[in-house]
Amino acid sequence: MEVVTEITNVEFGKMINAAANTLQDNAEKINKLNVFPVPDGDTGTNMTLSMASGAEYERDETDLRLGSLAKATSKGLLMGARGNSGVILSQIFRGFANAVKDEEVLTARTFANGLMGGAETAYKAVMKPTEGTILTVIREAASAANNAAKQSDNVVEIAKAAYDASEKALASTPDLLPVLKEVGVVDSGGQGLVIVLEAFYAVLSGQEIKHNAVDNAGLEAMIQDLHNTGVQGELNPDSIKYGYCTEMMVDLAVGTTYDTEFDYDQFYDYLANLGDSSLVINDEEVVKVHIHTEHPGKVFEWGLKYGSLRKTKVDNMRYQQVEASMAAQKAKDEQKNEPLQVELAVIGIAAGDGVQDLFKTSGANIIIDSTQAPSTSDIVSAIKDSGAKQAIVLPNDSNIFMAADQAKSMLDIPVEIIKTRTVQQGLTALLVGFNPDASLVDNAKNMTLALADVKSGSVTTSVRDTTIGGLEIHVGDAIGLLDGDIVVAEPAGDIKAAAQKLLEKMLDEDDEIVTLIYGADSTKSDAEELASYIEELDSEMEVEIHSGNQPLYPIYLAVE
């Protein structure tokens, strides 16, 4: 093991951004562990968004001392925290930042101190700490790091000790929390923290990140079955003791109602008597509260004494439970009574309502939303829900190939997976290669052959620094991808310039038509301006424009 005695701003930045990216990669897998009856949200998504906010603040911090970078990360997590697990994650980093606030770099000892501070602060933030959760995982990880720091000055060994202990603690969560054991899963927040600590260790040691433990077909199928049988519907709304999920953010020591200096214990103790499932977190400027209570007004009045209310939110969980139960029953009734409609179903996987509509009008029978990558069981369920005797699946993303193949192996009807790597390929396969009157085998052959007729381009923004194929890329650059390869990088997030250069690389004299699909972060006028540029390049080129509303990619380009 390489000896690394300190963590500088460079390593720390990589650690934070690796954690954010890895959580994003695994958000859906973590979400699948969230099977509680009245969830506050999807744990994986919440932790991903929280960590992404922390990473953004860290990247924007100009003071490169570790104490300042840690504080910026903590602030970003606090402001972006979503859901209980996201909030607790923010508190872990708040405690970490407080413990290392005076450090220029991190040594093995101060790294361990940061983790210990994170565990302590996270426990204090929760009114009634529950073992078998993310709290257990951070406590055990921090303790192992602390012990390792007594024996070694190698920060890689500290990171490894924390990561190894977190995995063991995660495996123990079903034994500590009965509801986890009942449904046969580990704690979802704890799983998210393990992924964060694994990313830290991976950066410091250069090891490849792997997450085989979560990617389990049996687990996926079991959780889907739990959802299908209506786990939420099993909870009687009348049994909810505190029915209003109440949240507020208070800007401290400002506003016309402010008359009390903030004292954490005083603030905390009053709210503890108003309900349960409570979290109270703060820094020098803001306090955020989440509580289940019967008296939301009393919560807000308490906050007003300490400052100005920036954000408030109240959800009636009893109504939510009734609506969820009715929706679940309606879905089951509709599925039960739905007649067979097609002999051969086409399943399209895509994100963005406009893109999904394009697949429907092109011949797809069922659309799976890929805003978060679908699981094996999602694909299995979609095929079963079609009522068809045969099916074709268009993944439109190479990251979905394995899940689609696994879904095929779990079904007892013939299924063909067309290995479409992009939305553009998927649409071309449908429009050019699909014939509803042809056999499954012939359709698979013709749709696969049609993939050669289209060049796929997309424009997005880089989330990290890298060098690919001799192309130097920085965080925030607008990057253009041609058939999956990054071929363009434009600074300052210049989407327009990246799209124009990408088109120059895509077009040749044999091309006849360009399809522009603009996303959620773009506009029709942006697309029309790009269409004018295409006409400047080739006045005979036909151009089609569609609204896709797809996330992350402002522009999709298809050249045929």
XYZ file of C-alpha atoms in Angstrom:
560
model
C 0.000 0.000 0.000
C 1.361 3.369 -1.019
C 2.226 5.612 1.924
C 0.385 8.942 1.726
C 0.893 11.115 4.765
C -1.396 14.043 3.963
C -4.511 15.045 2.065
C -4.096 18.308 0.168
C -6.731 20.426 -1.542
C -6.205 18.369 -4.709
C -6.966 15.030 -3.061
C -9.822 16.477 -1.039
C -11.490 17.911 -4.127
C -11.214 14.576 -5.880
C -12.648 12.786 -2.835
C -15.694 15.034 -2.593
C -16.424 14.992 -6.307
C -15.856 11.237 -6.539
C -18.350 10.744 -3.715
C -20.909 12.934 -5.513
C -20.445 11.148 -8.841
C -20.505 7.691 -7.281
C -23.676 8.445 -5.341
C -25.270 9.621 -8.572
C -24.222 6.419 -10.299
C -25.801 4.356 -7.525
C -28.816 6.511 -6.608
C -31.378 4.099 -7.997
C -29.781 1.141 -6.251
C -29.913 2.979 -2.936
C -33.484 4.075 -3.648
C -34.490 0.434 -3.981
C -33.612 -0.069 -0.312
C -36.089 2.599 0.759
C -39.198 0.525 1.481
C -40.662 2.300 4.503
C -44.454 2.913 4.457
C -44.431 6.726 4.458
C -41.078 7.681 2.929
C -39.850 11.280 3.012
C -38.319 10.681 -0.403
C -35.880 8.474 -2.259
C -32.759 8.086 -0.160
C -30.351 7.643 -3.044
C -31.706 10.651 -4.909
C -31.719 12.785 -1.776
C -28.151 11.874 -0.832
C -27.005 12.424 -4.413
C -28.516 15.894 -4.625
C -27.179 16.804 -1.186
C -23.659 15.645 -2.000
C -23.746 17.339 -5.395
C -24.505 20.639 -3.676
C -21.578 20.091 -1.322
C -19.280 19.317 -4.246
C -20.403 22.457 -6.072
C -19.596 24.643 -3.074
C -16.239 22.893 -2.684
C -15.364 23.519 -6.331
C -16.299 27.189 -6.026
C -14.209 27.800 -2.878
C -11.096 29.870 -3.633
C -9.387 29.375 -0.251
C -7.466 26.124 -0.753
C -6.813 25.389 2.908
C -8.494 22.156 3.952
C -10.406 23.849 6.733
C -11.979 26.252 4.254
C -12.731 23.559 1.686
C -14.346 21.370 4.332
C -16.445 24.304 5.537
C -17.557 25.068 1.965
C -18.526 21.432 1.451
C -20.473 21.466 4.698
C -22.280 24.664 3.722
C -23.215 23.253 0.340
C -24.568 20.091 1.920
C -26.568 22.081 4.434
C -28.181 24.237 1.760
C -28.824 21.347 -0.581
C -29.825 18.697 1.985
C -32.941 16.735 1.043
C -34.650 14.053 3.098
C -33.514 12.663 6.429
C -30.494 10.854 5.041
C -29.356 13.922 3.121
C -29.684 16.031 6.234
C -27.732 13.560 8.364
C -25.057 13.404 5.666
C -24.809 17.181 5.858
C -24.314 16.938 9.615
C -21.532 14.401 9.222
C -19.704 16.886 7.026
C -20.541 19.751 9.370
C -18.883 17.893 12.260
C -15.983 16.965 9.997
C -15.537 20.623 8.992
C -15.632 21.853 12.579
C -13.011 19.305 13.598
C -10.561 20.330 10.845
C -11.376 24.046 10.586
C -7.815 25.183 11.389
C -6.010 22.695 9.137
C -3.975 23.542 6.041
C -3.853 19.869 5.003
C -5.133 16.688 6.603
C -2.858 14.164 8.264
C -3.889 10.687 9.326
C -4.679 12.052 12.773
C -6.711 15.058 11.642
C -8.530 12.992 8.995
C -9.628 10.601 11.732
C -10.543 13.539 13.959
C -12.774 14.847 11.190
C -14.643 11.548 10.946
C -15.025 11.416 14.735
C -16.406 14.950 14.696
C -18.821 13.953 11.957
C -20.165 11.035 13.962
C -20.597 13.145 17.091
C -22.419 15.951 15.305
C -24.709 13.570 13.399
C -25.814 11.870 16.607
C -26.527 15.213 18.253
C -28.607 16.384 15.294
C -31.154 13.590 15.714
C -33.479 13.914 18.708
C -33.891 10.163 19.126
C -30.908 8.440 17.470
C -31.801 5.034 16.073
C -29.229 2.272 15.725
C -29.221 0.279 12.513
C -29.100 3.443 10.422
C -26.519 5.724 8.831
C -25.655 6.804 12.395
C -24.381 3.331 13.249
C -22.322 3.253 10.074
C -20.589 6.601 10.686
C -19.921 5.783 14.340
C -18.232 2.493 13.551
C -16.308 3.968 10.607
C -15.059 6.877 12.715
C -14.056 4.612 15.587
C -12.056 2.381 13.249
C -10.359 5.418 11.695
C -9.482 6.747 15.137
C -7.902 3.447 16.162
C -5.990 3.189 12.894
C -4.590 6.705 13.358
C -3.038 5.581 16.634
C -0.936 3.078 14.698
C -0.247 4.712 11.326
C 0.417 8.075 9.699
C -0.767 6.794 6.289
C -4.066 8.423 5.312
C -4.763 5.555 2.897
C -4.831 3.141 5.835
C -7.178 5.456 7.721
C -9.547 5.602 4.745
C -9.404 1.824 4.358
C -10.133 1.246 8.040
C -13.143 3.562 7.862
C -14.462 1.959 4.687
C -13.999 -1.626 5.913
C -15.725 -0.822 9.206
C -18.584 0.891 7.398
C -19.260 -2.222 5.329
C -19.356 -4.381 8.456
C -21.634 -1.896 10.193
C -23.948 -1.782 7.167
C -24.240 -5.569 7.174
C -25.308 -5.419 10.828
C -28.111 -2.884 10.339
C -30.882 -5.495 9.824
C -29.998 -7.013 13.197
C -30.298 -3.616 14.884
C -33.438 -2.295 13.202
C -36.362 -4.781 13.035
C -38.075 -3.188 10.037
C -34.951 -3.783 7.935
C -34.809 -7.416 8.951
C -38.488 -7.812 8.223
C -38.136 -6.774 4.600
C -34.633 -8.206 4.192
C -32.599 -5.130 3.297
C -29.794 -3.056 4.766
C -30.266 0.587 5.727
C -30.423 2.766 2.631
C -28.766 5.802 4.236
C -26.029 3.589 5.588
C -25.488 2.164 2.116
C -25.106 5.687 0.768
C -22.476 6.509 3.384
C -20.557 3.320 2.592
C -20.426 4.463 -1.033
C -19.074 7.867 0.064
C -16.351 6.282 2.203
C -15.526 3.824 -0.563
C -15.070 6.745 -2.960
C -12.738 8.424 -0.457
C -10.628 5.283 -0.187
C -10.663 4.772 -3.953
C -9.311 8.274 -4.600
C -6.564 8.002 -2.005
C -5.478 4.498 -3.027
C -6.204 4.534 -6.754
C -8.486 1.512 -6.463
C -11.363 0.969 -8.865
C -14.803 1.514 -7.323
C -17.146 -1.475 -7.393
C -20.682 -1.851 -6.007
C -21.601 -5.475 -6.556
C -23.294 -5.809 -3.178
C -26.306 -3.706 -4.161
C -26.737 -5.028 -7.692
C -28.640 -8.195 -6.772
C -31.486 -9.460 -8.940
C -33.153 -11.265 -6.053
C -33.127 -8.122 -3.945
C -34.510 -6.057 -6.827
C -37.339 -8.526 -7.436
C -38.197 -8.758 -3.746
C -38.404 -4.997 -3.320
C -40.531 -4.668 -6.455
C -42.869 -7.322 -5.072
C -43.147 -5.359 -1.836
C -44.113 -2.248 -3.768
C -46.575 -4.155 -5.942
C -48.346 -5.619 -2.930
C -48.796 -2.146 -1.525
C -46.492 -1.773 1.448
C -47.821 1.753 1.884
C -51.397 0.537 1.827
C -50.794 -1.651 4.866
C -50.468 1.400 7.108
C -53.731 2.672 8.591
C -53.751 6.507 8.325
C -55.441 6.697 11.737
C -52.396 5.024 13.296
C -50.129 7.966 12.419
C -49.589 9.764 15.747
C -48.074 12.948 14.337
C -49.700 13.646 11.015
C -48.000 16.759 9.628
C -44.530 16.503 8.108
C -43.256 20.005 8.830
C -40.086 21.670 7.570
C -38.683 25.158 7.922
C -35.482 27.075 7.254
C -34.783 30.060 9.500
C -32.300 32.845 8.770
C -30.975 33.488 12.253
C -30.935 36.877 14.003
C -32.762 38.771 11.249
C -36.310 39.973 10.604
C -39.010 41.822 12.485
C -39.978 38.891 14.753
C -36.464 38.082 15.947
C -36.157 38.528 19.713
C -34.166 35.514 20.967
C -30.502 34.609 20.490
C -30.088 31.122 19.101
C -29.191 28.448 21.608
C -29.183 24.949 20.164
C -30.267 23.106 23.308
C -33.092 25.525 24.041
C -34.289 25.470 20.440
C -34.002 21.682 20.284
C -35.720 20.887 23.600
C -38.871 22.845 22.787
C -39.342 21.093 19.453
C -38.653 17.679 21.009
C -41.961 17.997 22.860
C -43.951 18.775 19.715
C -43.474 15.531 17.786
C -41.069 12.905 16.511
C -38.891 12.007 13.480
C -37.149 15.295 14.158
C -33.961 16.834 12.903
C -32.507 20.212 13.875
C -29.358 21.397 12.116
C -27.637 24.731 11.923
C -24.574 26.730 11.126
C -23.823 30.324 12.068
C -26.484 31.752 9.735
C -29.247 29.204 9.203
C -31.188 26.566 11.124
C -33.163 23.872 9.321
C -35.904 21.815 10.974
C -37.747 18.661 9.987
C -40.386 17.280 12.376
C -43.558 15.185 12.374
C -46.056 17.029 14.571
C -49.703 17.830 15.172
C -48.964 21.567 15.468
C -47.078 23.020 12.467
C -48.020 26.535 13.538
C -46.216 26.156 16.854
C -43.105 25.035 14.993
C -43.164 28.110 12.744
C -43.894 30.454 15.675
C -40.873 29.025 17.476
C -38.697 29.650 14.448
C -39.889 33.246 14.144
C -38.528 34.031 17.589
C -35.021 33.296 16.328
C -35.133 34.957 12.941
C -36.892 35.126 9.589
C -38.571 32.152 7.901
C -37.012 31.572 4.486
C -38.768 28.328 3.563
C -41.666 26.403 5.094
C -43.409 23.195 4.091
C -46.267 21.143 5.569
C -47.537 17.798 4.246
C -50.533 15.986 5.688
C -49.191 12.444 5.891
C -52.635 10.978 6.656
C -53.983 12.341 3.367
C -50.838 11.162 1.603
C -51.367 7.668 2.955
C -55.000 7.557 1.865
C -54.071 8.785 -1.623
C -51.184 6.316 -1.882
C -53.441 3.433 -0.861
C -56.122 4.425 -3.357
C -53.554 4.861 -6.143
C -51.981 1.499 -5.395
C -55.367 -0.231 -5.454
C -56.369 1.539 -8.681
C -53.110 0.479 -10.330
C -53.656 -3.134 -9.286
C -57.249 -3.071 -10.550
C -56.237 -1.561 -13.895
C -53.435 -4.069 -14.329
C -55.719 -6.944 -13.460
C -58.448 -5.896 -15.880
C -56.294 -4.632 -18.740
C -56.919 -6.741 -21.855
C -54.206 -7.996 -24.175
C -53.576 -5.195 -26.672
C -50.575 -6.225 -28.750
C -48.903 -9.430 -29.798
C -45.467 -7.778 -29.861
C -44.667 -4.948 -27.446
C -41.888 -2.400 -27.862
C -40.472 -1.076 -24.596
C -38.609 2.243 -24.863
C -36.407 3.555 -22.064
C -35.950 7.335 -22.035
C -35.962 10.491 -19.909
C -37.818 13.696 -20.686
C -41.543 13.809 -21.476
C -40.908 15.155 -24.974
C -38.457 12.363 -25.798
C -40.880 9.824 -24.361
C -43.654 11.204 -26.576
C -41.378 10.806 -29.605
C -40.948 7.130 -28.776
C -44.693 6.680 -28.367
C -45.504 8.308 -31.698
C -42.746 6.246 -33.346
C -44.298 2.967 -32.241
C -43.268 2.171 -28.661
C -46.064 0.697 -26.538
C -44.585 1.287 -23.085
C -42.050 3.852 -21.864
C -39.798 3.387 -18.835
C -38.528 6.649 -17.374
C -34.724 6.616 -17.256
C -34.252 9.767 -15.183
C -32.820 7.241 -12.767
C -31.523 4.099 -14.473
C -34.241 1.405 -14.366
C -33.646 -1.815 -12.494
C -33.977 -5.313 -13.847
C -37.348 -5.650 -12.154
C -38.554 -2.355 -13.690
C -37.939 -3.803 -17.134
C -39.488 -7.143 -16.199
C -42.590 -5.390 -14.855
C -42.945 -3.217 -17.962
C -42.849 -6.250 -20.229
C -45.337 -8.127 -18.060
C -47.617 -5.078 -17.874
C -47.736 -4.914 -21.674
C -49.689 -8.159 -21.734
C -47.820 -9.078 -24.916
C -46.593 -12.518 -25.910
C -43.302 -11.120 -27.288
C -41.300 -7.984 -26.570
C -38.523 -5.755 -27.881
C -36.546 -3.562 -25.486
C -34.718 -0.380 -26.517
C -32.355 0.515 -23.638
C -30.979 3.663 -25.356
C -28.061 3.647 -22.925
C -25.235 1.136 -22.647
C -25.491 1.370 -18.859
C -28.871 -0.365 -19.073
C -27.733 -3.269 -21.247
C -26.942 -5.629 -18.360
C -30.217 -4.929 -16.565
C -32.118 -5.516 -19.804
C -30.274 -8.769 -20.493
C -30.961 -9.918 -16.953
C -34.646 -9.039 -17.326
C -34.788 -11.115 -20.501
C -33.421 -14.134 -18.628
C -36.129 -13.795 -15.972
C -39.076 -13.863 -18.393
C -40.842 -16.814 -19.966
C -41.757 -15.033 -23.218
C -39.423 -14.316 -26.164
C -37.621 -10.979 -25.726
C -35.068 -9.233 -27.946
C -32.768 -6.502 -26.593
C -31.754 -4.057 -29.331
C -28.435 -2.639 -28.123
C -29.269 1.012 -28.710
C -26.690 3.193 -26.966
C -28.493 6.512 -27.445
C -31.981 7.946 -27.715
C -31.201 8.809 -31.331
C -30.387 5.183 -32.133
C -33.571 4.052 -30.425
C -35.774 6.366 -32.475
C -34.038 5.375 -35.713
C -34.424 1.686 -34.898
C -38.156 2.225 -34.491
C -38.734 4.486 -37.483
C -36.496 2.645 -39.952
C -36.332 -0.954 -38.776
C -39.574 -1.823 -36.980
C -42.516 -3.481 -38.698
C -45.414 -4.503 -36.425
C -46.399 -7.227 -38.891
C -42.937 -8.806 -39.036
C -41.660 -11.555 -36.753
C -39.702 -10.847 -33.568
C -36.506 -12.222 -35.094
C -36.845 -10.208 -38.305
C -37.598 -7.040 -36.385
C -34.554 -7.532 -34.183
C -32.367 -8.011 -37.236
C -33.738 -5.024 -39.152
C -33.739 -2.689 -36.142
C -30.131 -3.585 -35.371
C -29.114 -2.950 -38.970
C -30.840 0.457 -38.838
C -28.456 1.629 -36.115
C -25.763 2.109 -38.747
C -27.928 4.776 -40.430
C -27.620 7.364 -37.658
C -24.842 9.340 -35.993
C -25.642 10.359 -32.423
C -24.488 13.641 -30.922
C -25.177 15.187 -27.542
C -24.026 18.253 -25.640
C -23.713 18.499 -21.881
C -21.507 20.022 -19.169
C -18.452 18.374 -17.629
C -18.579 17.621 -13.900
C -14.861 17.035 -13.410
C -11.401 17.697 -14.812
C -9.977 15.043 -17.105
C -8.021 14.394 -20.303
C -9.580 12.080 -22.889
C -8.065 11.274 -26.246
C -5.727 14.225 -25.874
C -8.677 16.539 -25.170
C -8.218 18.508 -21.950
C -11.530 18.961 -20.147
C -12.319 21.072 -17.107
C -15.235 21.217 -14.710
C -17.965 23.367 -16.235
C -16.820 22.913 -19.837
C -19.511 22.299 -22.433
C -18.640 18.958 -24.002
C -19.873 17.334 -27.180
C -20.151 13.584 -27.588
C -20.232 11.770 -30.909
C -21.489 8.198 -30.643
C -20.402 8.103 -27.016
C -16.937 9.622 -27.436
C -16.107 13.122 -26.184
C -14.817 15.025 -29.193
C -15.489 18.657 -28.237
C -14.855 20.743 -25.122
C -15.732 24.429 -24.874
C -14.898 26.536 -21.800
C -17.360 28.500 -19.667
C -20.157 26.069 -20.386
C -20.686 27.405 -23.915
C -23.346 24.958 -25.110
C -23.903 26.816 -28.381
C -20.223 26.714 -29.381
C -19.916 23.052 -28.400
C -22.992 22.137 -30.450
C -21.689 23.996 -33.502
C -18.268 22.324 -33.354
C -19.912 18.960 -32.792
C -22.028 19.432 -35.922
C -18.939 20.285 -37.933
C -17.490 16.915 -36.921
C -20.727 15.024 -37.568
C -21.813 16.287 -40.980
C -20.483 15.055 -44.319
C -21.626 15.206 -47.926
C -23.683 12.008 -47.736
C -25.928 13.238 -44.911
C -29.470 14.351 -45.671
C -31.284 15.167 -42.428
C -30.473 16.478 -38.971
C -32.878 16.081 -36.049
C -32.493 18.514 -33.131
C -34.025 17.599 -29.782
C -33.681 20.374 -27.229
C -33.717 19.561 -23.528
C -34.942 20.992 -20.244
C -31.946 23.339 -20.051
C -32.412 24.705 -23.563
C -35.110 26.490 -25.568
C -36.754 26.321 -28.957
C -35.003 29.549 -29.937
C -31.660 27.936 -29.080
C -32.549 25.032 -31.368
C -33.701 27.349 -34.156
C -30.444 29.280 -33.935
C -28.558 26.016 -34.245
C -30.726 25.022 -37.196
C -29.706 28.264 -38.942
C -26.078 27.328 -38.387
C -26.707 23.945 -40.014
C -28.166 25.672 -43.043
C -25.017 27.815 -43.246
C -22.940 24.632 -43.290
C -25.176 22.944 -45.891
C -28.106 24.801 -47.426
C -29.642 21.553 -48.716
C -29.693 19.832 -45.333
C -33.173 19.113 -43.975
C -33.582 20.007 -40.275
C -36.261 18.844 -37.838
C -36.721 20.342 -34.356
C -38.417 18.636 -31.403
C -38.866 19.476 -27.745
C -37.484 16.600 -25.678
C -37.322 18.187 -22.206
C -34.585 15.692 -21.397
C -32.446 16.383 -18.306
C -28.677 16.917 -18.312
C -28.301 17.161 -22.099
C -29.462 20.519 -23.523
C -29.078 19.239 -27.087
C -29.453 15.855 -28.773
C -28.416 15.621 -32.444
C -29.246 12.855 -34.896
C -27.627 12.919 -38.327
C -28.847 10.524 -41.039
